[in-house]
PDB file of C-alpha atoms in Angstrom:
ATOM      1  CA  UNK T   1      82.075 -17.492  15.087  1.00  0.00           C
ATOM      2  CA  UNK T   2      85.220 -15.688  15.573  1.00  0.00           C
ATOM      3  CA  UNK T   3      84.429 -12.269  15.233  1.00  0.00           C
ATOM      4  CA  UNK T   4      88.124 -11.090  15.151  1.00  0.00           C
ATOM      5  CA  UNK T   5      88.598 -12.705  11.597  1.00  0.00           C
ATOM      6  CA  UNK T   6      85.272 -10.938  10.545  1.00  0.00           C
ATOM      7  CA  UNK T   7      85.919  -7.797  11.294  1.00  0.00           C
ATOM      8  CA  UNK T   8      89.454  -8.486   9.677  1.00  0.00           C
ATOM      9  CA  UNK T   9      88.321  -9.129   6.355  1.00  0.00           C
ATOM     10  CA  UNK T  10      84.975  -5.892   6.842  1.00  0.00           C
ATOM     11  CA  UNK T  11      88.343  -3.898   7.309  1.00  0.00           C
ATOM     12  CA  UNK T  12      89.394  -4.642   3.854  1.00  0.00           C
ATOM     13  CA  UNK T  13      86.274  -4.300   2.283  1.00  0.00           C
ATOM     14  CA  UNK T  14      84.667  -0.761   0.336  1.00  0.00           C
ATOM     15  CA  UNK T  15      82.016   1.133   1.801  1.00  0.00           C
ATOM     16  CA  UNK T  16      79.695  -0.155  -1.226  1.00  0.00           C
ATOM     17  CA  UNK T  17      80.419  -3.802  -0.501  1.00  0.00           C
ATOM     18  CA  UNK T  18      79.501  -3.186   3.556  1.00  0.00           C
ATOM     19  CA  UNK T  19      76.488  -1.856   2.738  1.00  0.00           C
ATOM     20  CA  UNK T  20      75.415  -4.816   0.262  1.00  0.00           C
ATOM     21  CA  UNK T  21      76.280  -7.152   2.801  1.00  0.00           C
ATOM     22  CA  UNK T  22      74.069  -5.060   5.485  1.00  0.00           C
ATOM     23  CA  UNK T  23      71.318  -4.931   2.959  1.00  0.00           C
ATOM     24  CA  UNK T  24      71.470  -8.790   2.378  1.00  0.00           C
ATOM     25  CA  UNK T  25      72.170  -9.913   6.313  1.00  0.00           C
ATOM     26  CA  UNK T  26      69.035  -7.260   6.915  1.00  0.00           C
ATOM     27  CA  UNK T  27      67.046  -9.878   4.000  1.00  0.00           C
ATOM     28  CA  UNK T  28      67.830 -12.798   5.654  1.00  0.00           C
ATOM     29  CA  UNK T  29      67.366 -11.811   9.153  1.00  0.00           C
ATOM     30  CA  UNK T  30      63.761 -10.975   8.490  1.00  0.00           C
ATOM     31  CA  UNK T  31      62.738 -14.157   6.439  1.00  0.00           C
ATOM     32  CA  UNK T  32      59.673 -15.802   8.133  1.00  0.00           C
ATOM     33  CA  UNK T  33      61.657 -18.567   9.182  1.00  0.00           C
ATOM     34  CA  UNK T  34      63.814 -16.657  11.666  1.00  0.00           C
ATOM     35  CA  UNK T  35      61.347 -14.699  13.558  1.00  0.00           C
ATOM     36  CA  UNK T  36      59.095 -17.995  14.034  1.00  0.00           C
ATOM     37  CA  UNK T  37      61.886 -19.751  15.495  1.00  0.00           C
ATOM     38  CA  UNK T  38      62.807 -17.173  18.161  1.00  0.00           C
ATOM     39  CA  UNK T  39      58.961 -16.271  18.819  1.00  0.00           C
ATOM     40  CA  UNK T  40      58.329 -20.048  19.265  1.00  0.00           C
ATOM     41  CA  UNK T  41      60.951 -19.491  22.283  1.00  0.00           C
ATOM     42  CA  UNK T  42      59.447 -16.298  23.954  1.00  0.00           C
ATOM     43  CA  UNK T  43      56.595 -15.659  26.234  1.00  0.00           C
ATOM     44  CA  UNK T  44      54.405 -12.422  27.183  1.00  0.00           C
ATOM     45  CA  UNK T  45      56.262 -11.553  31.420  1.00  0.00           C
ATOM     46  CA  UNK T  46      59.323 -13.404  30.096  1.00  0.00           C
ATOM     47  CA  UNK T  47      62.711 -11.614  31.039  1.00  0.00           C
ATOM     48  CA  UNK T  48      65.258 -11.914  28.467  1.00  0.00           C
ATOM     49  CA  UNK T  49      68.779 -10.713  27.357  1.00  0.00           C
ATOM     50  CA  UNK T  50      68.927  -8.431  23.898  1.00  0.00           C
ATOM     51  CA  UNK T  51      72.045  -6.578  22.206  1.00  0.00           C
ATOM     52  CA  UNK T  52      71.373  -3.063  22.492  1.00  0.00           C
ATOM     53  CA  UNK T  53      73.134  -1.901  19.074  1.00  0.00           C
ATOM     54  CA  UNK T  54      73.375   2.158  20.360  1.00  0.00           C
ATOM     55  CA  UNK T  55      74.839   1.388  23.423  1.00  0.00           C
ATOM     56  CA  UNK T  56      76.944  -1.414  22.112  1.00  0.00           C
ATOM     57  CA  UNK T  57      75.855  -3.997  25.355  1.00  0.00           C
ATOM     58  CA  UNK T  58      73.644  -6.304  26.115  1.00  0.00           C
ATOM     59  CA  UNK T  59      70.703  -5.382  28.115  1.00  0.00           C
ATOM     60  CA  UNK T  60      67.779  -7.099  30.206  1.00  0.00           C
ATOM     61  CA  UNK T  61      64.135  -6.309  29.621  1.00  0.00           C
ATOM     62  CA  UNK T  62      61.006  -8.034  30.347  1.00  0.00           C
ATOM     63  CA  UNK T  63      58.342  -8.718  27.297  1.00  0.00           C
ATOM     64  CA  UNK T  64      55.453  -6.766  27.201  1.00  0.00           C
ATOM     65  CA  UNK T  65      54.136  -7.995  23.588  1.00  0.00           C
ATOM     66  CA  UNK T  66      55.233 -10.335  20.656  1.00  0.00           C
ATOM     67  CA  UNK T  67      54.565  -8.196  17.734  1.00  0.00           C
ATOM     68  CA  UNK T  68      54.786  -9.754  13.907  1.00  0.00           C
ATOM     69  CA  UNK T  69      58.098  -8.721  13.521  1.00  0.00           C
ATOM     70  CA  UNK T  70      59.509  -7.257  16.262  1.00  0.00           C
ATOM     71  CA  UNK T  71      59.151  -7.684  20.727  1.00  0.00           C
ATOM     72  CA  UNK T  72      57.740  -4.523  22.786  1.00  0.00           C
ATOM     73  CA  UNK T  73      59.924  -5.027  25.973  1.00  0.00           C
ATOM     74  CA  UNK T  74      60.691  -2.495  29.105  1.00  0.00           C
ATOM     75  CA  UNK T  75      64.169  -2.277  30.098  1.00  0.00           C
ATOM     76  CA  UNK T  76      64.258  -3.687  34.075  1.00  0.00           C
ATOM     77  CA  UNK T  77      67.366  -1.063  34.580  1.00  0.00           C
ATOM     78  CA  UNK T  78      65.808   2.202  32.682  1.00  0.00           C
ATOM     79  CA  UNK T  79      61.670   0.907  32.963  1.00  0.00           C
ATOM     80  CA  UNK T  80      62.142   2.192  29.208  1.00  0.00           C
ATOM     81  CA  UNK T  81      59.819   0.350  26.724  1.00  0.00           C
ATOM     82  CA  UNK T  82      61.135  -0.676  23.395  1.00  0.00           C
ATOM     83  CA  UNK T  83      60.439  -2.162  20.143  1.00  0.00           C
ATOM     84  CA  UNK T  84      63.275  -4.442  19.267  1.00  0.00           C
ATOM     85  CA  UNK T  85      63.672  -7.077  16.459  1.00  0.00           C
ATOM     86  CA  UNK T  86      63.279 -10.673  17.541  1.00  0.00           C
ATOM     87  CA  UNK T  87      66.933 -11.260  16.100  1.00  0.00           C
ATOM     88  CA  UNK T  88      68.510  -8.751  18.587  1.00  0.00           C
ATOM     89  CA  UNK T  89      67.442 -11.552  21.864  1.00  0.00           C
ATOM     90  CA  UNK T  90      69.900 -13.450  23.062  1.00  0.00           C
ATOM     91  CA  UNK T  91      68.424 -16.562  23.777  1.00  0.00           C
ATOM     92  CA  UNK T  92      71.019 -19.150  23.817  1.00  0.00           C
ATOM     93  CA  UNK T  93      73.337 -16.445  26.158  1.00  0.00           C
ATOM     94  CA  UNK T  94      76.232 -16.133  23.437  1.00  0.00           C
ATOM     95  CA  UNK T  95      78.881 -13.762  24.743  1.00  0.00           C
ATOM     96  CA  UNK T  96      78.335 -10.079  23.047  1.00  0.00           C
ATOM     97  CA  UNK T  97      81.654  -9.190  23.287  1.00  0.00           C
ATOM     98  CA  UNK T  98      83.431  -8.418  19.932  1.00  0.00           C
ATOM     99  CA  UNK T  99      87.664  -8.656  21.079  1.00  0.00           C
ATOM    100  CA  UNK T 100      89.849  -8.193  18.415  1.00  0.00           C
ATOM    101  CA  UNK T 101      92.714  -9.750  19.309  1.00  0.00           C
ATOM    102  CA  UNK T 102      95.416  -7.836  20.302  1.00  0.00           C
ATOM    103  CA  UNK T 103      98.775  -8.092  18.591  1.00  0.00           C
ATOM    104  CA  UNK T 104     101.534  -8.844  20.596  1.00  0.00           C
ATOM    105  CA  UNK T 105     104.749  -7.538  20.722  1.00  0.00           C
ATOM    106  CA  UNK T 106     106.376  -4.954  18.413  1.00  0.00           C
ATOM    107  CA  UNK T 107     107.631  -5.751  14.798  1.00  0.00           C
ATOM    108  CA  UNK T 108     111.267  -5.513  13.668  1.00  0.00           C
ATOM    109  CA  UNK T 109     110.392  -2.269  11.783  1.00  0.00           C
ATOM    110  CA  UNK T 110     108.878  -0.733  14.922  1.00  0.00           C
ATOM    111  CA  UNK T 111     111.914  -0.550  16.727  1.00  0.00           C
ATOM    112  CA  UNK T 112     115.069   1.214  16.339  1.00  0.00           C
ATOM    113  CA  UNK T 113     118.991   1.006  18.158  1.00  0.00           C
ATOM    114  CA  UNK T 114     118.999   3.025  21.084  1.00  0.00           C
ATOM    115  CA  UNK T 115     115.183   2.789  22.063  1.00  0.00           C
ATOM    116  CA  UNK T 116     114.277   1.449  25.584  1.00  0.00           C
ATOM    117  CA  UNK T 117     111.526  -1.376  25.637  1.00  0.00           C
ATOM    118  CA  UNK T 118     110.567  -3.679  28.055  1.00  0.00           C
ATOM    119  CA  UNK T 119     109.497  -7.700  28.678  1.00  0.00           C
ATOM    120  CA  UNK T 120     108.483 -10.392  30.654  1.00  0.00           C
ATOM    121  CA  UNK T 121     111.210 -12.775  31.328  1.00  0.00           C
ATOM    122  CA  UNK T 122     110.761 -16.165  32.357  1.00  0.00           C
ATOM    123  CA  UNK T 123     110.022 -15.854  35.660  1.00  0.00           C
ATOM    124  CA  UNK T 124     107.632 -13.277  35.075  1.00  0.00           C
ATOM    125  CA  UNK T 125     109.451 -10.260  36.024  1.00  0.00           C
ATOM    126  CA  UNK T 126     109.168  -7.289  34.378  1.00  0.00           C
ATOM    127  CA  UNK T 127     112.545  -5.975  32.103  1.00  0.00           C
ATOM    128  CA  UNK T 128     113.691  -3.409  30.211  1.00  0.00           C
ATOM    129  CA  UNK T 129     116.962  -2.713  28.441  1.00  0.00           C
ATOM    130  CA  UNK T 130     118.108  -0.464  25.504  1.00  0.00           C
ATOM    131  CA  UNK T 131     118.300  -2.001  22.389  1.00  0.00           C
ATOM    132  CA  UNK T 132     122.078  -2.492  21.468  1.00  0.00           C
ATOM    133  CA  UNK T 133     120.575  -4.969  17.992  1.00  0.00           C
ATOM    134  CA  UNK T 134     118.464  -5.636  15.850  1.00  0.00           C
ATOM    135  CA  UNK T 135     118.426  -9.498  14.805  1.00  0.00           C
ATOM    136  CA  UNK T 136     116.208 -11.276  12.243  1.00  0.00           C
ATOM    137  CA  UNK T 137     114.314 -13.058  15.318  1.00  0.00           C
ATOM    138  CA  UNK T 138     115.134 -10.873  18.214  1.00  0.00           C
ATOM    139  CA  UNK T 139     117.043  -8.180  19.915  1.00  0.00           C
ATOM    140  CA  UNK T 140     119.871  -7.667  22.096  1.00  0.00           C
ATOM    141  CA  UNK T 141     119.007  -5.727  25.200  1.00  0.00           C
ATOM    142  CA  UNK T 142     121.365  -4.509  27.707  1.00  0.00           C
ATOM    143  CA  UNK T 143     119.923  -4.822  30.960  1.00  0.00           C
ATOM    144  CA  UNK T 144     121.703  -4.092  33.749  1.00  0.00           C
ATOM    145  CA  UNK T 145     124.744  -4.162  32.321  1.00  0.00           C
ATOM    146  CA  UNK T 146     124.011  -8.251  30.779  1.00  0.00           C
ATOM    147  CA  UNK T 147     123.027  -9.106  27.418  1.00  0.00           C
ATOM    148  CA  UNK T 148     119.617 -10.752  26.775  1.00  0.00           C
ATOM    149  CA  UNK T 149     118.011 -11.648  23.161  1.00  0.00           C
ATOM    150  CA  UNK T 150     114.571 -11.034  23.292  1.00  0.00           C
ATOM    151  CA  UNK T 151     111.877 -12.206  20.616  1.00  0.00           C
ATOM    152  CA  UNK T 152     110.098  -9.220  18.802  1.00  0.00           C
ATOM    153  CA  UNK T 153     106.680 -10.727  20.866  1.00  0.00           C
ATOM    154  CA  UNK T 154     107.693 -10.519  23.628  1.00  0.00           C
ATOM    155  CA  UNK T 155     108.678  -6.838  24.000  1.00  0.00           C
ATOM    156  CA  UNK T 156     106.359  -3.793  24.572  1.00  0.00           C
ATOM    157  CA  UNK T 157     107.207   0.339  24.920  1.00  0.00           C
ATOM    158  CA  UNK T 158     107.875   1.351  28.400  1.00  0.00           C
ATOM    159  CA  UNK T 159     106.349   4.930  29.054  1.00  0.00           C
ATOM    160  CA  UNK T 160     109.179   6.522  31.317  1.00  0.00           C
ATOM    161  CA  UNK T 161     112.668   6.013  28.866  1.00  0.00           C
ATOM    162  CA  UNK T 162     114.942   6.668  31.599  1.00  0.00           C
ATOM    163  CA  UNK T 163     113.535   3.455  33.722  1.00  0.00           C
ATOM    164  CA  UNK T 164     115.520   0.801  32.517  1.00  0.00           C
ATOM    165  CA  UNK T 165     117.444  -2.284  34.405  1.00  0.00           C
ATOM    166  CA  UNK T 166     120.648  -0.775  35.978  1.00  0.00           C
ATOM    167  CA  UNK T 167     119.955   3.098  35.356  1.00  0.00           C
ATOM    168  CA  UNK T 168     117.548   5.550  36.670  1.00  0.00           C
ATOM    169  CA  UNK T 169     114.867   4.219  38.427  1.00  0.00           C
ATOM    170  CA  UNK T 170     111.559   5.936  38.275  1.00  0.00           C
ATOM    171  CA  UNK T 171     110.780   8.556  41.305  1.00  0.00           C
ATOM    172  CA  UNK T 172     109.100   6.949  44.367  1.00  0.00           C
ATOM    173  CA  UNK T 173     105.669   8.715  45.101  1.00  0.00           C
ATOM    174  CA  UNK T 174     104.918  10.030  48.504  1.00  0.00           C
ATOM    175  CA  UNK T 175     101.961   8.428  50.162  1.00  0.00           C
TER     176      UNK T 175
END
């Protein structure tokens, strides 16, 4: 499941609609069905992986007691014992990790004449330039004292304005 476009469209969604989803994910979760699949996988001294939704991580616990609808464990890094739902163990070890994607580059209406930005060329070396235009496509940096057009993309902010190709270099720290 690609939890980027999820949390795309829960972004767009009312407060009121969230919480009738929760309500109905909560209904199906606990259905019969579910918990006597995942109980049919566990056993009593078994060490397992479940999401631990307050700390936002996965955590490892061993289980103390399969309850009717939920797992007594003890956390193996805290010793801390637990009640958690039977839907919160990851048995099949699916990465927890929620990344949204991160958007690359800067948009055409993020950028202005004048501004310093930076890039990647094609040999992987980092630029920078000041924009001298703004195309449909790209830009046109001077760098250095040479043109280059530059994809949208492809460029990011640079934190120090004065550190571009063929100008002031940033100050060299003392070690």
């Amino acid at each position: 499941m690609n939890f980027s476009d999820v949390l795309k469209q829960l972004n767009q969604a009312s407060a009121f609609e969230l919480f009738r989803m929760r309500a109905a994910i909560n209904r199906v979760l606990e259905q019969p069905t579910w918990v006597a699949a995942i109980r049919a996988r566990l056993r009593v001294g078994q060490t397992v992986e479940y999401f631990d939704s307050e700390a936002n991580a996965a955590c490892q616990a061993l289980i103390l007691e399969l309850r009717r609808k939920q797992v007594l464990v003890v956390e193996v890094a805290t010793e801390k014992r637990w009640l958690i739902p039977y839907a919160a163990i990851n048995l099949d070890g699916a990465d927890v990790q929620i990344r949204e994607q991160a958007r690359r580059g800067l948009g055409r209406n993020e950028v202005a004449v004048g501004e310093v930005v930076g890039f990647l060329d094609r040999e992987q070396r980092e630029r920078s330039g000041q924009i001298a235009r703004l195309n449909d496509k790209t830009v046109t940096l001077l760098c250095g004292g040479q043109r280059w057009r530059v994809s949208y993309a492809l460029l990011h902010r640079i934190v120090d304005g004065r550190a571009f190709d063929g100008e002031e270099s940033l100050p060299k720290l003392d070690r």
